[in-house]
Short mmCIF file of C-alpha atoms in Angstrom, two decimals:
data_model
loop_
_atom_site.label_atom_id
_atom_site.label_comp_id
_atom_site.label_asym_id
_atom_site.label_seq_id
_atom_site.Cartn_x
_atom_site.Cartn_y
_atom_site.Cartn_z
CA MET A 571 17.30 141.89 120.51
CA LYS A 572 20.69 140.77 119.21
CA THR A 573 21.53 137.15 119.99
CA MET A 574 24.70 136.66 122.00
CA LYS A 575 26.98 134.08 120.52
CA LYS A 576 30.07 132.17 121.59
CA THR A 577 33.38 133.69 122.54
CA LEU A 578 36.17 132.75 124.90
CA VAL A 579 38.86 130.17 125.57
CA SER A 580 40.77 129.27 128.67
CA LEU A 581 43.58 126.87 129.37
CA SER A 582 42.12 126.10 132.77
CA PRO A 583 39.20 123.79 133.46
CA LEU A 584 38.87 125.60 136.79
CA LEU A 585 38.34 128.99 135.15
CA VAL A 586 35.83 131.11 137.04
CA LEU A 587 34.33 134.08 135.17
CA ALA A 588 32.70 137.13 136.59
CA SER A 589 29.23 137.30 135.12
CA PHE A 590 29.03 139.49 132.03
CA SER A 591 27.65 139.31 128.51
CA VAL A 592 29.47 140.13 125.29
CA ALA A 593 27.88 139.98 121.85
CA THR A 594 30.29 138.06 119.65
CA GLY A 595 30.46 135.63 116.78
CA GLY A 596 33.53 133.57 117.62
CA SER A 597 35.82 131.97 120.18
CA LEU A 598 39.18 132.64 121.78
CA TYR A 599 41.94 130.05 121.82
CA LEU A 600 44.57 130.37 124.54
CA VAL A 601 48.10 128.98 124.37
CA SER A 602 50.15 128.27 127.49
CA ASN A 603 53.70 126.96 127.81
CA GLY A 604 52.67 124.88 130.81
CA ALA A 605 49.82 123.03 129.11
CA ARG A 606 49.48 120.36 126.45
CA GLN A 607 46.21 121.58 124.97
CA LEU A 608 44.21 124.53 123.69
CA ASP A 609 41.01 125.09 125.66
CA ILE A 610 37.91 126.78 124.31
CA TYR A 611 35.55 128.66 126.58
CA ASP A 612 32.05 130.14 126.10
CA PRO A 613 31.59 133.25 128.31
CA VAL A 614 27.83 133.32 127.80
CA LEU A 615 27.40 129.75 129.07
CA GLN A 616 30.37 130.29 131.42
CA LYS A 617 31.89 126.88 130.83
CA LYS A 618 34.61 125.30 128.76
CA THR A 619 33.25 124.03 125.46
CA GLY A 620 36.21 121.94 124.29
CA SER A 621 39.96 121.47 124.06
CA ILE A 622 42.53 120.30 121.52
CA ALA A 623 45.71 118.41 122.47
CA THR A 624 48.85 120.19 121.25
CA GLY A 625 51.78 118.13 122.46
CA ASP A 626 54.60 119.49 124.65
CA GLY A 627 55.20 123.19 125.21
CA PRO A 628 52.91 125.15 122.87
CA VAL A 629 54.30 128.66 122.41
CA LYS A 630 52.57 130.89 119.84
CA ALA A 631 49.68 130.54 117.40
CA ALA A 632 48.42 132.02 114.12
CA LEU A 633 45.11 131.69 112.29
CA SER A 634 44.89 131.21 108.52
CA PRO A 635 43.07 134.00 106.61
CA ASP A 636 40.01 131.82 106.02
CA GLY A 637 39.79 130.99 109.72
CA GLY A 638 40.05 127.24 109.09
CA LEU A 639 43.58 126.39 110.25
CA LEU A 640 45.51 127.26 113.38
CA ALA A 641 49.31 126.94 113.40
CA VAL A 642 50.83 126.34 116.86
CA THR A 643 54.59 126.38 117.44
CA GLN A 644 56.11 124.25 120.19
CA LYS A 645 59.23 124.28 122.30
CA GLU A 646 61.58 121.39 121.81
CA THR A 647 62.61 118.98 124.53
CA LEU A 648 66.41 118.92 124.63
CA GLY A 649 67.63 115.63 123.23
CA ASP A 650 64.38 114.89 121.44
CA TRP A 651 62.92 116.06 118.11
CA PRO A 652 59.17 116.38 118.58
CA ASP A 653 56.82 118.06 116.15
CA THR A 654 57.87 121.70 116.33
CA VAL A 655 54.76 123.01 114.55
CA ARG A 656 51.27 121.55 114.49
CA ILE A 657 48.47 122.64 112.18
CA PHE A 658 44.96 122.25 113.56
CA ASP A 659 41.70 122.07 111.65
CA ILE A 660 39.56 124.44 113.71
CA ARG A 661 36.25 123.20 112.32
CA LYS A 662 37.01 119.55 113.06
CA GLY A 663 38.98 120.18 116.23
CA SER A 664 41.79 117.84 115.15
CA VAL A 665 45.38 117.86 113.92
CA PHE A 666 45.58 118.56 110.20
CA ALA A 667 49.37 118.36 109.79
CA LYS A 668 52.52 117.90 111.89
CA LEU A 669 55.78 119.60 110.96
CA SER A 670 58.95 118.05 112.33
CA ILE A 671 61.13 121.05 111.53
CA PRO A 672 64.05 121.80 113.88
CA LEU A 673 63.41 125.54 114.14
CA THR A 674 66.33 126.01 116.53
CA ARG A 675 68.60 123.72 118.45
CA TYR A 676 67.77 125.05 121.89
CA ARG A 677 64.41 126.72 121.57
CA LYS A 678 63.66 126.48 125.28
CA ARG A 679 65.43 129.85 125.41
CA GLY A 680 63.47 131.46 122.60
CA ASP A 681 60.10 131.84 120.96
CA ALA A 682 58.79 131.04 117.49
CA PHE A 683 56.20 133.40 116.01
CA PRO A 684 54.00 132.10 113.14
CA VAL A 685 51.98 134.04 110.55
CA PHE A 686 50.21 132.87 107.38
CA SER A 687 50.59 134.67 104.06
CA LYS A 688 47.48 136.42 102.78
CA ASP A 689 46.83 133.64 100.23
CA SER A 690 47.67 130.93 102.82
CA LYS A 691 50.30 129.44 100.48
CA ARG A 692 53.09 130.18 102.94
CA LEU A 693 53.52 129.92 106.68
CA TYR A 694 56.25 132.19 108.05
CA ILE A 695 57.84 131.52 111.44
CA SER A 696 60.37 133.89 112.98
CA GLU A 697 62.58 132.33 115.63
CA SER A 698 63.93 134.70 118.24
CA GLU A 699 66.89 132.63 119.47
CA TYR A 700 68.90 132.36 116.25
CA GLY A 701 67.45 135.14 114.11
CA PHE A 702 65.88 133.25 111.20
CA LEU A 703 62.62 133.42 109.30
CA ASN A 704 61.42 129.97 108.26
CA VAL A 705 59.38 129.84 105.04
CA ILE A 706 57.02 126.84 104.86
CA ASP A 707 55.12 125.75 101.75
CA THR A 708 51.60 124.93 102.93
CA SER A 709 50.84 122.69 99.93
CA ASN A 710 53.09 120.01 101.44
CA TRP A 711 54.05 121.62 104.79
CA ARG A 712 57.76 121.56 104.02
CA LEU A 713 60.46 124.09 104.85
CA VAL A 714 61.52 125.72 101.57
CA LYS A 715 63.69 128.60 102.72
CA LYS A 716 65.44 129.99 105.80
CA LEU A 717 66.12 133.76 105.78
CA ALA A 718 68.65 135.44 108.07
CA LEU A 719 67.17 138.42 109.92
CA GLY A 720 68.49 140.66 112.69
CA VAL A 721 69.09 139.85 116.34
CA ASN A 722 66.10 138.49 118.27
CA PRO A 723 63.29 138.78 115.69
CA LEU A 724 59.82 138.87 117.18
CA ASN A 725 56.24 138.71 115.91
CA PRO A 726 55.98 139.38 112.13
CA SER A 727 53.29 141.71 110.78
CA LEU A 728 51.87 141.35 107.26
CA SER A 729 50.90 144.34 105.13
CA PRO A 730 47.18 144.49 104.18
CA ASP A 731 47.95 143.59 100.54
CA GLY A 732 50.15 140.69 101.67
CA LYS A 733 53.17 141.86 99.66
CA ARG A 734 55.40 142.76 102.60
CA LEU A 735 56.19 141.08 105.90
CA TYR A 736 57.67 143.29 108.61
CA VAL A 737 59.73 141.61 111.35
CA PRO A 738 60.94 143.68 114.33
CA CYS A 739 64.45 142.64 115.41
CA LEU A 740 64.75 143.72 119.02
CA TYR A 741 68.49 143.90 119.58
CA SER A 742 69.69 145.01 116.14
CA GLY A 743 67.56 148.16 116.06
CA GLY A 744 65.80 147.38 112.81
CA VAL A 745 62.65 146.09 111.15
CA ALA A 746 63.38 143.50 108.44
CA VAL A 747 61.22 143.89 105.33
CA VAL A 748 60.45 140.67 103.44
CA ASP A 749 59.13 140.56 99.88
CA THR A 750 56.59 137.74 100.08
CA ALA A 751 56.41 137.25 96.29
CA ASN A 752 60.04 136.07 96.23
CA ASP A 753 60.55 135.36 99.95
CA LEU A 754 63.56 137.65 100.18
CA VAL A 755 64.67 140.26 102.71
CA VAL A 756 64.67 143.45 100.63
CA ASP A 757 65.25 146.15 103.25
CA THR A 758 65.85 146.91 106.91
CA ILE A 759 64.18 149.95 108.45
CA LYS A 760 66.44 151.23 111.23
CA ILE A 761 65.39 152.92 114.45
CA ASP A 762 67.45 154.30 117.31
CA GLY A 763 66.04 151.90 119.84
CA GLN A 764 64.65 148.39 120.29
CA PRO A 765 61.77 147.54 117.92
CA SER A 766 59.47 145.12 119.73
CA ALA A 767 56.32 145.14 117.56
CA VAL A 768 55.01 146.45 114.24
CA ALA A 769 51.56 147.39 112.94
CA VAL A 770 50.79 148.40 109.34
CA ASP A 771 48.13 150.93 108.34
CA PRO A 772 45.30 149.74 106.01
CA ALA A 773 46.84 151.51 102.99
CA GLY A 774 50.22 149.90 103.63
CA LYS A 775 52.02 153.26 103.45
CA VAL A 776 52.74 153.76 107.16
CA ILE A 777 54.13 151.42 109.79
CA TYR A 778 53.93 151.84 113.54
CA VAL A 779 56.96 150.53 115.45
CA ALA A 780 56.96 150.01 119.21
CA ASP A 781 60.32 150.96 120.75
CA ARG A 782 60.88 149.09 124.01
CA LEU A 783 64.04 151.03 124.87
CA ASN A 784 62.70 154.57 124.53
CA ASN A 785 59.08 153.86 125.50
CA ASN A 786 57.49 155.28 122.39
CA VAL A 787 55.86 154.32 119.10
CA TRP A 788 57.49 155.52 115.89
CA VAL A 789 55.27 156.40 112.94
CA MET A 790 57.34 155.69 109.81
CA ASP A 791 56.96 155.89 106.05
CA ALA A 792 56.87 152.26 104.90
CA GLY A 793 58.66 153.09 101.64
CA THR A 794 61.47 155.36 102.81
CA GLY A 795 61.73 154.52 106.51
CA ALA A 796 61.49 158.21 107.38
CA VAL A 797 60.04 159.09 110.78
CA VAL A 798 56.73 160.92 110.44
CA LYS A 799 55.74 161.20 114.08
CA LYS A 800 56.23 159.57 117.45
CA TYR A 801 53.99 158.91 120.44
CA ALA A 802 55.14 158.55 124.04
CA VAL A 803 53.63 155.46 125.67
CA GLY A 804 54.18 153.41 128.82
CA SER A 805 57.24 151.47 129.91
CA ALA A 806 58.47 148.65 127.65
CA PRO A 807 55.82 148.61 124.88
CA SER A 808 55.66 144.99 123.74
CA ASN A 809 52.72 144.62 121.37
CA LEU A 810 50.63 146.69 118.95
CA MET A 811 47.23 146.30 117.35
CA LEU A 812 45.73 148.71 114.82
CA ILE A 813 41.96 148.54 114.46
CA ASN A 814 40.67 149.72 111.10
CA ASP A 815 38.60 152.59 112.46
CA GLY A 816 41.86 154.29 113.36
CA PHE A 817 42.81 153.34 116.92
CA LEU A 818 46.21 151.94 117.82
CA TYR A 819 46.41 149.85 121.00
CA VAL A 820 49.81 149.50 122.71
CA LEU A 821 50.57 147.01 125.49
CA ASN A 822 53.16 148.40 127.92
CA ALA A 823 54.61 145.41 129.75
CA HIS A 824 56.50 147.11 132.59
CA SER A 825 53.98 149.83 133.41
CA ASN A 826 51.05 147.37 133.22
CA THR A 827 49.05 149.70 130.98
CA LEU A 828 47.27 149.82 127.65
CA SER A 829 47.82 153.01 125.61
CA VAL A 830 45.12 154.06 123.14
CA ILE A 831 46.10 156.35 120.24
CA ASP A 832 43.78 157.92 117.66
CA VAL A 833 46.07 157.78 114.62
CA LYS A 834 43.61 159.63 112.37
CA LYS A 835 43.59 162.65 114.67
CA GLY A 836 47.23 162.12 115.63
CA GLU A 837 46.63 162.26 119.37
CA ASP A 838 46.69 160.11 122.48
CA VAL A 839 43.26 159.09 123.74
CA ARG A 840 44.06 157.55 127.08
CA SER A 841 46.18 155.12 129.07
CA MET A 842 44.45 152.54 131.24
CA GLY A 843 45.68 150.09 133.85
CA ILE A 844 45.37 146.61 132.43
CA ALA A 845 47.06 143.81 134.45
CA ILE A 846 50.51 142.66 135.50
CA LEU A 847 52.91 142.24 132.56
CA PRO A 848 50.40 142.26 129.67
CA SER A 849 51.77 140.43 126.63
CA GLN A 850 49.31 139.50 123.86
CA MET A 851 46.03 140.76 122.38
CA ALA A 852 43.13 139.40 120.32
CA PHE A 853 40.23 141.37 118.84
CA ASP A 854 36.60 140.44 118.27
CA PRO A 855 35.45 142.80 115.47
CA GLU A 856 31.76 141.98 115.83
CA GLY A 857 31.58 142.69 119.54
CA ARG A 858 34.35 145.33 119.31
CA ILE A 859 36.01 143.65 122.28
CA LEU A 860 39.76 143.48 122.87
CA TYR A 861 41.12 140.61 124.99
CA VAL A 862 44.52 140.93 126.70
CA VAL A 863 46.44 138.11 128.38
CA SER A 864 48.92 138.93 131.14
CA GLU A 865 51.58 137.30 133.28
CA ASP A 866 49.33 137.45 136.34
CA ALA A 867 47.19 134.68 134.82
CA SER A 868 44.31 136.82 133.70
CA ILE A 869 42.43 137.98 130.62
CA SER A 870 41.42 141.64 130.55
CA VAL A 871 38.29 142.52 128.57
CA VAL A 872 38.31 145.97 126.93
CA ASP A 873 35.35 147.59 125.19
CA THR A 874 36.90 149.43 122.22
CA ALA A 875 33.69 151.33 121.48
CA ASN A 876 34.37 153.56 124.47
CA ASN A 877 37.87 152.35 125.38
CA LYS A 878 36.99 151.09 128.84
CA ARG A 879 38.22 148.01 130.67
CA LEU A 880 35.19 145.91 131.53
CA LYS A 881 36.40 142.83 133.36
CA SER A 882 39.39 140.77 134.41
CA ILE A 883 38.99 137.03 133.97
CA PRO A 884 41.18 134.97 136.36
CA ILE A 885 42.72 131.73 135.12
CA ASP A 886 45.12 129.28 136.76
CA SER A 887 47.83 129.35 134.08
CA THR A 888 49.93 131.95 132.29
CA PRO A 889 48.92 132.22 128.62
CA SER A 890 51.65 132.92 126.08
CA ASP A 891 49.26 133.72 123.23
CA ILE A 892 45.61 134.36 122.44
CA VAL A 893 43.79 134.05 119.09
CA PHE A 894 40.29 135.11 118.12
CA VAL A 895 38.52 132.68 115.78
CA PRO A 896 35.36 134.07 114.11
#
């Protein structure tokens, strides 16, 4: 019999889980704008296993490729200059570094989306309010470059080889392409719509672009920007996740659904009700479980082996991000 291991995080010490078992080899870390800590929860034991203080207003998080460091961006308090990014040592459960970088002047109106480079030598943070990509050298945690992008850049997506970073710019109708070897914007892939998320295929030759305006996902040649195909999805697609066995998962914020697309066969699999205003996803590859956080203060648990929604976990806060840590 396979041993069930640890999994889940919650920002709420009052979290009550419906009883279920998931085979997994990691944990989930939840981020919430209204909390000052990351909480870690074990669904097998059904109790919180720990928490890490983050400071004011944590926003988004990113895990380093080796799974050892977690970067958490924070909203600023107007008039003050707190640490705008904190780096946490996951294994020790403590702060590894603090970055006092003024990402924007008034970031209470915007988000900051972090992602590590494949070799962990760079930390990239796109800031939605003023349209910049911040390039941070992780050897000394200093800002080394600030790249101008389009209007309202959102969550960056790294190509599997780490050579390209794709940043959807919602209100300028384009996906900025960054050469990570030189940290330069080398191209902009245009769409007739509002790009809200990007996923890159394992070969790095195709990108999938969620279009919030037209409620579809564009399949595009990563080299030429040519449209190869498109899929109709739910209302206001806001996030994408491509799992290596060929399934693309699309969160549709305004229709409260999760679209499942078999990209190998080129066909829609199904659309399932998920929760109210779903926003972020995290995937456990061992258990083949997808976790979705939503505005209704819940975590939906989806079995990707058969694409069925298993459970909804109620929490007493509204998570703004979720990260799976193996």
